[in-house]
Short mmCIF file of C-alpha atoms and ligand atoms in Angstrom, two decimals:
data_model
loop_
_atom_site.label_atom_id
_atom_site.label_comp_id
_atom_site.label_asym_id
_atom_site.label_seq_id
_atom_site.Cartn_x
_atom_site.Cartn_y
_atom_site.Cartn_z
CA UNK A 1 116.86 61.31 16.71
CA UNK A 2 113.63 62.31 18.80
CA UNK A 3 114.41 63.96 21.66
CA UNK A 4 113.93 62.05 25.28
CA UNK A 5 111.46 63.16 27.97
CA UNK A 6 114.21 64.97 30.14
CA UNK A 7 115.70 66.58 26.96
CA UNK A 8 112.16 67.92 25.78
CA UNK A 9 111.85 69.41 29.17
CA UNK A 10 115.15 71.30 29.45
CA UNK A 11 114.03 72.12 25.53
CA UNK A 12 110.57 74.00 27.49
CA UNK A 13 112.88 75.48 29.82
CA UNK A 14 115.53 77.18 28.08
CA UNK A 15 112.45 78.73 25.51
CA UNK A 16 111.39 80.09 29.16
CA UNK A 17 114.29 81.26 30.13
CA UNK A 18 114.75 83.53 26.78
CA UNK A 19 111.06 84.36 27.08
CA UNK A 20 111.69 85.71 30.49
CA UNK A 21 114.50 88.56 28.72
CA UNK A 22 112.15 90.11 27.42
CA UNK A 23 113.90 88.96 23.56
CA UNK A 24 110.74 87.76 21.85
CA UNK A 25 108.57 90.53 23.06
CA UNK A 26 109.61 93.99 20.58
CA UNK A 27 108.04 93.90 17.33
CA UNK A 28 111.51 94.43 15.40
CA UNK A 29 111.93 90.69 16.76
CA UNK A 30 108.40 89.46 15.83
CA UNK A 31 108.56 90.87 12.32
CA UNK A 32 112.15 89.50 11.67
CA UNK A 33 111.16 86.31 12.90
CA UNK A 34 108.66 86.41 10.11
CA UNK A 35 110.16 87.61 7.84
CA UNK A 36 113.38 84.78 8.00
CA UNK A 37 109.96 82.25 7.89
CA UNK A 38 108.84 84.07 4.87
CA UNK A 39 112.79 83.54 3.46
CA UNK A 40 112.38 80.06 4.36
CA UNK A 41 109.66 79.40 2.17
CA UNK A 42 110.74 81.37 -0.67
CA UNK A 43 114.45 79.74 -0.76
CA UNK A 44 113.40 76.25 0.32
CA UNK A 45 109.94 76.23 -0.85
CA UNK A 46 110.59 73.24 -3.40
CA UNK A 47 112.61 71.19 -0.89
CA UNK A 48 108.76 71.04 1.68
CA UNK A 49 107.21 70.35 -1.54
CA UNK A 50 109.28 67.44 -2.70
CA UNK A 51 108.57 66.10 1.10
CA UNK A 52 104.71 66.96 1.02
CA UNK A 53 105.21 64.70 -2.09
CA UNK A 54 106.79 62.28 -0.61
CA UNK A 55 104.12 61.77 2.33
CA UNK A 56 100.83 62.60 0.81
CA UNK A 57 101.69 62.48 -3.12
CA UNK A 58 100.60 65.84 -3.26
CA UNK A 59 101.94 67.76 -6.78
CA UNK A 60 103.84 70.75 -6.51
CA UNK A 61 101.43 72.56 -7.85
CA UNK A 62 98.64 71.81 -4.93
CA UNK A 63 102.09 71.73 -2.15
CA UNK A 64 102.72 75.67 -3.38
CA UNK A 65 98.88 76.54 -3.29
CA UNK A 66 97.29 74.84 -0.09
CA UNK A 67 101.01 74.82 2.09
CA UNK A 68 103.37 77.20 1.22
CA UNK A 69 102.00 80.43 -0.89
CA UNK A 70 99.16 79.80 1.56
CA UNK A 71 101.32 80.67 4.74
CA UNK A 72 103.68 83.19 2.64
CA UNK A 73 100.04 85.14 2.82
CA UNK A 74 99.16 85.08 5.96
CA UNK A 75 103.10 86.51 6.90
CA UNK A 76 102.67 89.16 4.31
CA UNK A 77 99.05 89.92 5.70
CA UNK A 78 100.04 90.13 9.35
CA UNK A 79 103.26 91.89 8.63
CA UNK A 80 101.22 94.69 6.66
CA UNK A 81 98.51 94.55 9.68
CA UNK A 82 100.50 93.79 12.78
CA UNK A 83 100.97 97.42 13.85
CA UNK A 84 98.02 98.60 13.52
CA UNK A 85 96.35 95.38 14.86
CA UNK A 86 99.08 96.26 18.25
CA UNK A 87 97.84 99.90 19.11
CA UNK A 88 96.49 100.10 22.11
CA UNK A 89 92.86 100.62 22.23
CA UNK A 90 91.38 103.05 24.40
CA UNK A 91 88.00 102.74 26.44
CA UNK A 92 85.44 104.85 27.70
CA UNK A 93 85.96 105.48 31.28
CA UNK A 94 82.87 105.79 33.93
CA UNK A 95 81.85 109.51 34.90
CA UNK A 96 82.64 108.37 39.02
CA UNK A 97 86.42 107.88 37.77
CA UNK A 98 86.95 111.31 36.94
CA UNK A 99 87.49 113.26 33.60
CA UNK A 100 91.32 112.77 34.12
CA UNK A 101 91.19 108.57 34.31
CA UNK A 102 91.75 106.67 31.31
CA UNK A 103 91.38 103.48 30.10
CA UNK A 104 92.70 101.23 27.55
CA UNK A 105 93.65 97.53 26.33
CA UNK A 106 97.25 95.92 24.72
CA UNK A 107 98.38 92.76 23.72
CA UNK A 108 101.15 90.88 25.57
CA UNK A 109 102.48 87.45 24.82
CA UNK A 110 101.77 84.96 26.45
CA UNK A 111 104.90 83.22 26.80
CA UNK A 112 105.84 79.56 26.03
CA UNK A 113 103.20 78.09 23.64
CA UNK A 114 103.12 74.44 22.43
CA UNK A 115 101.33 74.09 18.49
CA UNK A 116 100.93 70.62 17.51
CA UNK A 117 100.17 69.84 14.38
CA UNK A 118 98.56 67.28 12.01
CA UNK A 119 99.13 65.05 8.96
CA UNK A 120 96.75 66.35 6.06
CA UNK A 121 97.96 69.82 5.51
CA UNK A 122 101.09 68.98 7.76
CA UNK A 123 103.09 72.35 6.28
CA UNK A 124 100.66 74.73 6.77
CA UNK A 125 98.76 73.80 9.85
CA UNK A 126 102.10 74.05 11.89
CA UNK A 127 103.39 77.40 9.97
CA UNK A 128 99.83 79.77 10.71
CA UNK A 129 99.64 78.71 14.00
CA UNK A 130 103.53 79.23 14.04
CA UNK A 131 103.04 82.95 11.98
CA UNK A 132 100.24 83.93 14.69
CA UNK A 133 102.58 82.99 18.52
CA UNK A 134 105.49 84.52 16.55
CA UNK A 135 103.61 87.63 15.49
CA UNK A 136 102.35 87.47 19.14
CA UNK A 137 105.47 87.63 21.14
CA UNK A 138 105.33 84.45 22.20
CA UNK A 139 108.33 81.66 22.17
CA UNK A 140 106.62 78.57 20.31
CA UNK A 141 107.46 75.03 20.76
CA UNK A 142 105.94 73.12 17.64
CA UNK A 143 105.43 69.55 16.98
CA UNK A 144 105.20 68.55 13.75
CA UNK A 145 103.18 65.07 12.91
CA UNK A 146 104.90 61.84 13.12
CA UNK A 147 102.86 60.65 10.20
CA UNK A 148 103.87 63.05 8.07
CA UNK A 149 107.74 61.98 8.37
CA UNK A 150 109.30 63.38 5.58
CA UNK A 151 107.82 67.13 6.23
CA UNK A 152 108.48 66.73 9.77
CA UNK A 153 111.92 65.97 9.14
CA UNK A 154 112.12 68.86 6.43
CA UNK A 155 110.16 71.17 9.21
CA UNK A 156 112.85 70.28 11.54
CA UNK A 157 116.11 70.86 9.60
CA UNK A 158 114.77 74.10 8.47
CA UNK A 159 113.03 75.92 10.98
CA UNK A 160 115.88 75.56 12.90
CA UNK A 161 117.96 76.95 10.31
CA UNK A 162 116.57 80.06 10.06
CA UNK A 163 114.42 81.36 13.31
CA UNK A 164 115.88 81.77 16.31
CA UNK A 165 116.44 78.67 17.85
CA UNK A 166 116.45 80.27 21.68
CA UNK A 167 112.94 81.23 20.98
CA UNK A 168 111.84 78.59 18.71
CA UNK A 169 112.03 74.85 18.67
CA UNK A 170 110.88 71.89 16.53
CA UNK A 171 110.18 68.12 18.42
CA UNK A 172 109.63 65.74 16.63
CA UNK A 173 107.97 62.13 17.61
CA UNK A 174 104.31 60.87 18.03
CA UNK A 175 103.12 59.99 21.13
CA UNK A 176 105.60 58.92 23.49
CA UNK A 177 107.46 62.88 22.94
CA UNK A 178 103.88 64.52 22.46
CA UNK A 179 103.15 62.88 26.16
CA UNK A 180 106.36 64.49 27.60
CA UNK A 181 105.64 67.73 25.66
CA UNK A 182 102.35 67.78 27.47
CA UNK A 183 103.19 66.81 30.90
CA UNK A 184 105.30 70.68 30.61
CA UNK A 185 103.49 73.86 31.33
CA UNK A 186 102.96 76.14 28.53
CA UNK A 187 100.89 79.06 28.61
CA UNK A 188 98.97 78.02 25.59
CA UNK A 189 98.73 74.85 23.30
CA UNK A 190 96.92 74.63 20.04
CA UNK A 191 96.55 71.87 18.58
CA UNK A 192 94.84 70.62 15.09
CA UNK A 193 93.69 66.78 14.95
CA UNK A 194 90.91 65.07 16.22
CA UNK A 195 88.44 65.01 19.14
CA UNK A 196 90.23 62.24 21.03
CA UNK A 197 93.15 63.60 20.97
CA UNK A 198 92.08 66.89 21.59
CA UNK A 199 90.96 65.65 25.08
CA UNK A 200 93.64 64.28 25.76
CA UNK A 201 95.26 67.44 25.36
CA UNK A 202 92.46 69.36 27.13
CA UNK A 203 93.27 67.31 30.39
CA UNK A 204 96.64 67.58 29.72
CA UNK A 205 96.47 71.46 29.82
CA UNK A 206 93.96 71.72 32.57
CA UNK A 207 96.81 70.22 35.27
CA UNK A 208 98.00 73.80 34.64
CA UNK A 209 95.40 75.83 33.89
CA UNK A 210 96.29 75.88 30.73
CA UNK A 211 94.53 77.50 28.16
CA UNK A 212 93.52 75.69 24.72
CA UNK A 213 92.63 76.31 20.78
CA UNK A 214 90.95 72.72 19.59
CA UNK A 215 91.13 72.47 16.02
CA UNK A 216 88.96 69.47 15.12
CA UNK A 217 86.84 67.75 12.68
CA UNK A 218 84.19 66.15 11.63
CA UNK A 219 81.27 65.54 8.99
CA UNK A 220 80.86 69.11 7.35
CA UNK A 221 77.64 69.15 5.06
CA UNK A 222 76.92 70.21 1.85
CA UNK A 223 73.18 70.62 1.10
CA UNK A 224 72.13 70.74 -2.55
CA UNK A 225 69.07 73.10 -2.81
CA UNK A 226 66.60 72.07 -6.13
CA UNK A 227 66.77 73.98 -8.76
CA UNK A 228 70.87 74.70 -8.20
CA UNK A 229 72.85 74.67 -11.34
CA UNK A 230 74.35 71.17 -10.88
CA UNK A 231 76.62 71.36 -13.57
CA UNK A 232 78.21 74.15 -11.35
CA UNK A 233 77.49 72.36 -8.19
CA UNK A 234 79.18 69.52 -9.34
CA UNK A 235 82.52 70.98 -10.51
CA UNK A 236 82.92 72.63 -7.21
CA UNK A 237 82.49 70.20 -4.84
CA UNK A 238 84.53 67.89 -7.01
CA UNK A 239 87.50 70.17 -6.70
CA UNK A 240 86.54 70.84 -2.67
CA UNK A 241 85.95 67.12 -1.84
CA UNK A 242 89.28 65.23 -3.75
CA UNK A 243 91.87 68.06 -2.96
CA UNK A 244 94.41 66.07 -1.42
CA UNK A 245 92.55 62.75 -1.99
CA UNK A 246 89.92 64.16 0.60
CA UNK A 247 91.96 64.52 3.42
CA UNK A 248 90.64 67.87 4.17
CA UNK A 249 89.52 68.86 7.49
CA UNK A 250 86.96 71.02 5.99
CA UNK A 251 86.39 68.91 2.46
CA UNK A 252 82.18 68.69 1.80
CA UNK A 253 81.96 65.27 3.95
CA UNK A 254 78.33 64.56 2.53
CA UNK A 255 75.97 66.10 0.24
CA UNK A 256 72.46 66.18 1.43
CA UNK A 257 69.52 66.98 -1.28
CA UNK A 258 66.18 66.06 -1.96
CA UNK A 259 65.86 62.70 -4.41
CA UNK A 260 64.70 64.48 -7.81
CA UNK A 261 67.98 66.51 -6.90
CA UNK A 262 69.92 63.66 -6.06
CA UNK A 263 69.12 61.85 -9.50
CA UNK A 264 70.76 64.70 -11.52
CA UNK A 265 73.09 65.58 -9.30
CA UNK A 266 74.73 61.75 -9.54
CA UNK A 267 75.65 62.29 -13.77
CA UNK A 268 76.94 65.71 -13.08
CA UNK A 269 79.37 64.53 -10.38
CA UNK A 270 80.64 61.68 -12.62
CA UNK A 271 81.18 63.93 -15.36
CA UNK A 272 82.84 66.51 -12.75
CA UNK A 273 85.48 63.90 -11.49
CA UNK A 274 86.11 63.36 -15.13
CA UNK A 275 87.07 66.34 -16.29
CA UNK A 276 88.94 67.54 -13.26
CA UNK A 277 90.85 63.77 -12.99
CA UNK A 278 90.31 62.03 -16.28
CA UNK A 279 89.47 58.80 -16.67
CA UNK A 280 91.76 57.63 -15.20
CA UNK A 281 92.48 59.38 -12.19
CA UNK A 282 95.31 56.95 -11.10
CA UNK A 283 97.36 58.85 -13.87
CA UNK A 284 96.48 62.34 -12.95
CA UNK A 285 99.36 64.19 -11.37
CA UNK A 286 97.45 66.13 -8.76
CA UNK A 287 95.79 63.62 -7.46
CA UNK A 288 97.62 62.44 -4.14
CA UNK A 289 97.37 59.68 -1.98
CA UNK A 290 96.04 58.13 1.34
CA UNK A 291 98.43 58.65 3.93
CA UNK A 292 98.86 55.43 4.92
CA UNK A 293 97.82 51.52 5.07
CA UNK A 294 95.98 51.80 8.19
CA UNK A 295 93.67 54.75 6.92
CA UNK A 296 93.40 52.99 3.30
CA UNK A 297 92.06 50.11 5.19
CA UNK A 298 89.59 52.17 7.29
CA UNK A 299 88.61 53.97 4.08
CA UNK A 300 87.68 51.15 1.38
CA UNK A 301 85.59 49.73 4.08
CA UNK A 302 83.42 52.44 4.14
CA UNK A 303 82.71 51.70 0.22
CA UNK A 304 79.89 48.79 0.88
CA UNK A 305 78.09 51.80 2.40
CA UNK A 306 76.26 52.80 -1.04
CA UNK A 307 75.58 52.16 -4.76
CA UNK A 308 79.09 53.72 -6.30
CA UNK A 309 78.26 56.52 -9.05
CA UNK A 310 81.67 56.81 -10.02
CA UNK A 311 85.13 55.74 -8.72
CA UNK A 312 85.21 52.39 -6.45
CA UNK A 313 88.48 50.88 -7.65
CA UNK A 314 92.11 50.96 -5.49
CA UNK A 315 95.07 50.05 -5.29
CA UNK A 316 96.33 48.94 -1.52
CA UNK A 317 100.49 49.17 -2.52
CA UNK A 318 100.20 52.58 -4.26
CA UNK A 319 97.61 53.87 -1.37
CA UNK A 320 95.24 54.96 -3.94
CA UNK A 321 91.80 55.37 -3.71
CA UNK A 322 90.01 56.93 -6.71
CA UNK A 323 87.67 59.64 -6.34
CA UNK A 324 84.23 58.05 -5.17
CA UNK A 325 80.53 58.59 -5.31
CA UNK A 326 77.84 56.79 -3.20
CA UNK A 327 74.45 57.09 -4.30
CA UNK A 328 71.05 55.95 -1.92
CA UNK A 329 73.63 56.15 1.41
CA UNK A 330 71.25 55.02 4.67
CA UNK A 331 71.81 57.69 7.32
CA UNK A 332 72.71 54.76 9.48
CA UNK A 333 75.85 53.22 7.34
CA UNK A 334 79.00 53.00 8.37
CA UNK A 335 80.08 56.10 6.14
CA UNK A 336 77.68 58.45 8.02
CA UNK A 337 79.22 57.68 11.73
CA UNK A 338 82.43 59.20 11.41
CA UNK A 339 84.35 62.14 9.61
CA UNK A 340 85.21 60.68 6.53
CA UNK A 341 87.95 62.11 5.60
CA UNK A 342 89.27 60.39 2.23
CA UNK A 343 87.81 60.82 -1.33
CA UNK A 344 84.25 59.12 -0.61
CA UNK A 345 81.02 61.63 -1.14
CA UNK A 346 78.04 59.76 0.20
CA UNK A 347 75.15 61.19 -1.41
CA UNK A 348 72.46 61.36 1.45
CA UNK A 349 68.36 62.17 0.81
CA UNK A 350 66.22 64.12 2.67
CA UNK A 351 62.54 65.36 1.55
CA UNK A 352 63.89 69.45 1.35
CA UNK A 353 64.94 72.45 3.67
CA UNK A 354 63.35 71.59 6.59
CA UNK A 355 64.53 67.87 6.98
CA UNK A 356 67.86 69.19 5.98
CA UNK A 357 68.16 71.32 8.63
CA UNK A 358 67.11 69.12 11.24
CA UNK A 359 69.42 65.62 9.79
CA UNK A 360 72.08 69.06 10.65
CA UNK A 361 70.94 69.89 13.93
CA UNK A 362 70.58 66.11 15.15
CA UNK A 363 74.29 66.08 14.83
CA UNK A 364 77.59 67.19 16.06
CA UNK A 365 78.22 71.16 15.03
CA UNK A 366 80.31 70.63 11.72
CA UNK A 367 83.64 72.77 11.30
CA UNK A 368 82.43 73.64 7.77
CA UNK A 369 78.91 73.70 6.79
CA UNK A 370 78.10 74.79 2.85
CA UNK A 371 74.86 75.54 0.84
CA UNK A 372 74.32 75.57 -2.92
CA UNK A 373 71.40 77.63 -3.63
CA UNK A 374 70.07 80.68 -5.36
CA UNK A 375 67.18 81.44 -2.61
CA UNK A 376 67.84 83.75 -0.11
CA UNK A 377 65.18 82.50 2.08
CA UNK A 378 67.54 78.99 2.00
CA UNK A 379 70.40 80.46 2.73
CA UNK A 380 69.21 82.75 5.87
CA UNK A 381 67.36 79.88 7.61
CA UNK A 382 69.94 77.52 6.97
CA UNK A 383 72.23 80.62 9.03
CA UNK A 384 70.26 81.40 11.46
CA UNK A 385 68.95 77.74 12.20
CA UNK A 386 72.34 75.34 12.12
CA UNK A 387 75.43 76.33 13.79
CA UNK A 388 79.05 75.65 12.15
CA UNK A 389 82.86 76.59 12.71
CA UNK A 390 81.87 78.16 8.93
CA UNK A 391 79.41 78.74 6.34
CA UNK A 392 80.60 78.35 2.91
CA UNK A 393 77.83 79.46 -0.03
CA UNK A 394 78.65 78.08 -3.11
CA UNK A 395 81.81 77.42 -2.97
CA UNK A 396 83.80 74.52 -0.25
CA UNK A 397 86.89 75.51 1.32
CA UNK A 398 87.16 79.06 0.52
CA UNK A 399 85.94 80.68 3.45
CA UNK A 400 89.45 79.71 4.87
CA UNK A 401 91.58 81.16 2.90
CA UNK A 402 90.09 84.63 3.55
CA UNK A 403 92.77 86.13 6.58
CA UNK A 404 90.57 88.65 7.94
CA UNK A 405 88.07 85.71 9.04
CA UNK A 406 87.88 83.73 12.29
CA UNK A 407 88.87 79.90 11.07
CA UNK A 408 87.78 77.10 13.98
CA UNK A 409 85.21 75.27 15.04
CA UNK A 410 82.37 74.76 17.21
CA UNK A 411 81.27 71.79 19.91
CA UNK A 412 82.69 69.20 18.78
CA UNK A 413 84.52 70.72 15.71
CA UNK A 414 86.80 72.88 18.55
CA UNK A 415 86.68 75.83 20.28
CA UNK A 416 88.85 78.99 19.53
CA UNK A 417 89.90 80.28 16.16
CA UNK A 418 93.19 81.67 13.99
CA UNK A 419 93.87 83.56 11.36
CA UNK A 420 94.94 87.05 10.93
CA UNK A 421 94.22 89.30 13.32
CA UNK A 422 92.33 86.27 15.28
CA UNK A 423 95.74 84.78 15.34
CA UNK A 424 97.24 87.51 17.36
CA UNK A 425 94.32 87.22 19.50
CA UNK A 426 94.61 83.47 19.90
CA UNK A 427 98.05 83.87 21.12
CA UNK A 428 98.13 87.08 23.49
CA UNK A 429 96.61 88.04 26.50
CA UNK A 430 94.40 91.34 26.05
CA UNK A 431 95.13 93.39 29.07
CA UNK A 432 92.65 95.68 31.12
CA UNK A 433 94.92 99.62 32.02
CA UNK A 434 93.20 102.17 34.11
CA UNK A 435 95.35 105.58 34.94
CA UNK A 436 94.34 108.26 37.01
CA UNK A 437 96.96 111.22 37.50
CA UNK A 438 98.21 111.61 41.28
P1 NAD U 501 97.51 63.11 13.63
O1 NAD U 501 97.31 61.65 13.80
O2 NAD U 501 98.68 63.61 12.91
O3 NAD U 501 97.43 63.73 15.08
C1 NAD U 501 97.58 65.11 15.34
C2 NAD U 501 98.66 65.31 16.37
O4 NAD U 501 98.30 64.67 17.59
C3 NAD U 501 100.00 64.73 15.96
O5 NAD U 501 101.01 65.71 16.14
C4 NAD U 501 100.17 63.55 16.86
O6 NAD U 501 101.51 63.29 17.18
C5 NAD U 501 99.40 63.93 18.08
N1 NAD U 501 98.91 62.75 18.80
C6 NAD U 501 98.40 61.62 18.25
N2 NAD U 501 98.05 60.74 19.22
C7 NAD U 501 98.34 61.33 20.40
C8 NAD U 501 98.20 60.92 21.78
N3 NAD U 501 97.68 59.75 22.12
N4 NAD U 501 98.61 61.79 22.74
C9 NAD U 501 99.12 62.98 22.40
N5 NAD U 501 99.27 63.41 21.12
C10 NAD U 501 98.90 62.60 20.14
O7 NAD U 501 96.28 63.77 12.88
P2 NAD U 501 94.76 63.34 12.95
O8 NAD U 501 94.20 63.59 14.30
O9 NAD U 501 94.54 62.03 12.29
O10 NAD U 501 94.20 64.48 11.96
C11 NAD U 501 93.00 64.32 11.34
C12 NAD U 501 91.91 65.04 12.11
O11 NAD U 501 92.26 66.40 12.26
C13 NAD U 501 90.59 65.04 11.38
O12 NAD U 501 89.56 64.87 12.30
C14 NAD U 501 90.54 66.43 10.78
O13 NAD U 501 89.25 66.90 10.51
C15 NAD U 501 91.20 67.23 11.83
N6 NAD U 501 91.76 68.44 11.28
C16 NAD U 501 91.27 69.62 11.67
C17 NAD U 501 91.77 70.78 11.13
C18 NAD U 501 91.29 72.12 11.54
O14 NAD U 501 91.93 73.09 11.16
N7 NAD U 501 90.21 72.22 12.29
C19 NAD U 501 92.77 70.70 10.17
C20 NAD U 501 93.25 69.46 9.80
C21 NAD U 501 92.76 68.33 10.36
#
């Protein structure tokens, strides 16, 4: 049963009250914190991926590789790291201080911190923000999604089960406990979703001056460069695009390329989704589903918004919506005003680099932003003249999966980042020492 208002409040407050013994704060606690997660996954590891299964039809397989192996490495990563990333740093100290004054910086927690998490990747987007406070110092209230039930339940039952429940606490609900949770003080919240929510949560926080990590969306590019291999091309943003049915925060939302480009590019998708789904991708066991009626809805609306390639067909009952190609997309359809975020892959033209770059700029800063080309001149302008949470060439999705880079996004795509070291970052507070000897 969700917990009421005045419960989720003395919840805040007794994760306080440990915070204030000092009990989350030595490193022996961090790392065995992480390490009973790490146990977690390990021993229970099939019982999240029978509920990712059960939410998002998402096959063992793909539950194991985007959800739980994923956050076993970033615990294995910081545990190997978090010393070293802890030592103090020293820094140069002004001649009019003396030769005997020194100077240096350390990481303390920050205290209570509040993650809330999504649907799409609903595992692993509340376990690394969860690895990061924990590796921090911090005590961590995290909210799982509400429309995710099945793996917020499973969250629930065994989080609490295994980390230390004075320190660490699971609420579940959707908006009427996410409310309460936010009318609390914490001395951090992150929180993945989308832009309106994410304001919501920004105005939230700033009644306590509290500070915030936005993990958004939106339409991430991918531009097509003539002359790419699109037999390559194709495979790869095939695989980056339908990964869980498209619900990817940073899955290629559009290809732009010139229209020579676009013409071969269309066979070479079709014959991508085929081998990587068959023909009938309905049958193919790691294909999963929309999450629910109100997003299929949203979604096969958007499919009057081109000529289909390939895919087109659904099912409403089974939530399935086969992997889709548009062809001749106007800029100004439906599918090209908001984040996607399903398997549909407009196909949008533009006359080459330069219009490319500004159809880019014209828009909202995209979390992910990825380039197919051989030409170095390409890829350095498209750098140095777009700005993007990421930059991906060649190859969708990858960048994120690399722990010693910054993952988050930029304007409207969020502000802060995780990951790694970033993580630890994220959820400390660097502090400024000066000594000088009496
Ligand atoms: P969602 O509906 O699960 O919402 C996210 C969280 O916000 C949930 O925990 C939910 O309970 C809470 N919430 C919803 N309405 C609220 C309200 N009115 N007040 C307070 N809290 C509320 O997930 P979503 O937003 O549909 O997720 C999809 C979006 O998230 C997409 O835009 C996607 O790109 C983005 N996303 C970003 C990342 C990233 O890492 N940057 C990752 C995944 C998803």
């Amino acid at each position: 049963m969700n917990q009421t208002p005045e419960q989720i409040g003395a919840t805040v407050d007794r994760l306080r009250a440990t915070f204030r013994t000092g009990r989350t704060k030595p490193v022996a606690w961090r790392t065995a914190q992480l390490r009973a997660l790490r146990t977690m996954l390990t021993d229970q590891g099939t019982e999240l991926a029978a509920a990712l299964h059960a939410d998002l039809g998402k096959s063992e397989a793909e539950a194991y590789r985007t959800e739980i192996d994923f956050t076993i490495r970033e615990i294995d990563h910081t545990l190997a790291h978090l010393d070293d990333w802890l030592r103090p740093e020293p820094a140069p100290v002004p001649a009019h201080l003396g030769a005997d004054a020194t100077a240096w910086t350390q990481y303390d927690p920050l205290g209570v911190v509040l993650v809330i998490a999504p649907w799409n990747y609903p595992a692993q987007l509340l376990l690394a923000p969860l690895v990061g406070a924990l590796a921090a110092g911090n005590a961590v209230v995290v909210k799982p999604s509400e429309l995710a039930p099945a793996t917020s339940a499973a969250l629930a039952r065994l989080l609490t089960a295994h980390l230390d429940t004075d320190a660490v606490a699971v609420v579940e609900g959707g908006v009427p406990e996410t409310t309460a949770l936010l009318a609390e003080r914490f001395d951090h919240i992150f929180y993945t979703g989308n832009g309106t929510v994410g304001r919501i949560v920004m105005r939230a926080a700033a009644e306590h001056l509290t500070p915030v990590t936005l993990e958004l969306g939106g339409k991430s590019p991918a531009f097509v460069d003539a002359g790419a291999d699109l037999h390559v091309v194709a495979d790869r943003l095939v695989r980056g695009k339908f990964l869980n049915a498209g619900q990817t925060c940073v899955a290629p939302d559009y290809v732009l390329t010139d229209p020579a480009t676009a013409a071969a590019l269309e066979p070479a998708l079709a014959a991508a989704v085929e081998k990587v789904y068959g023909t009938d991708p309905r049958t193919a066991p790691h294909y999963s589903r929309i999450v629910n009626e109100r997003h299929f809805d949203r979604l096969t609306a958007l499919l009057d918004s081109g000529r289909v390639v390939v895919g087109g067909d659904s099912d409403r009952d089974a939530k399935y919506l086969a992997p889709t190609v548009l062809a001749d997309v106007d800029p100004k359809a439906p599918v090209m005003q908001e984040e996607i975020f399903g398997p549909i892959l407009p196909i949008v033209t533009v006359a080459g680099l330069d219009e490319a770059i500004a159809f880019i700029d014209d828009r909202d800063k995209p979390l992910a932003l990825y380039v197919f080309s051989d030409s170095e001149d390409t890829r350095r302008r498209i750098a140095a003249e777009t700005s993007s949470g990421g930059l991906g060439y060649g190859l969708p999705l990858a960048h994120l999966t690399v722990s010693d880079l910054p993952f988050g996004g930029v304007g409207e795509s969020g502000m802060g980042n995780y990951h790694g070291r970033y993580s630890l970052e994220t959820f400390s507070h660097r502090k400024a020492l000066l000594s000088k000897p009496l």
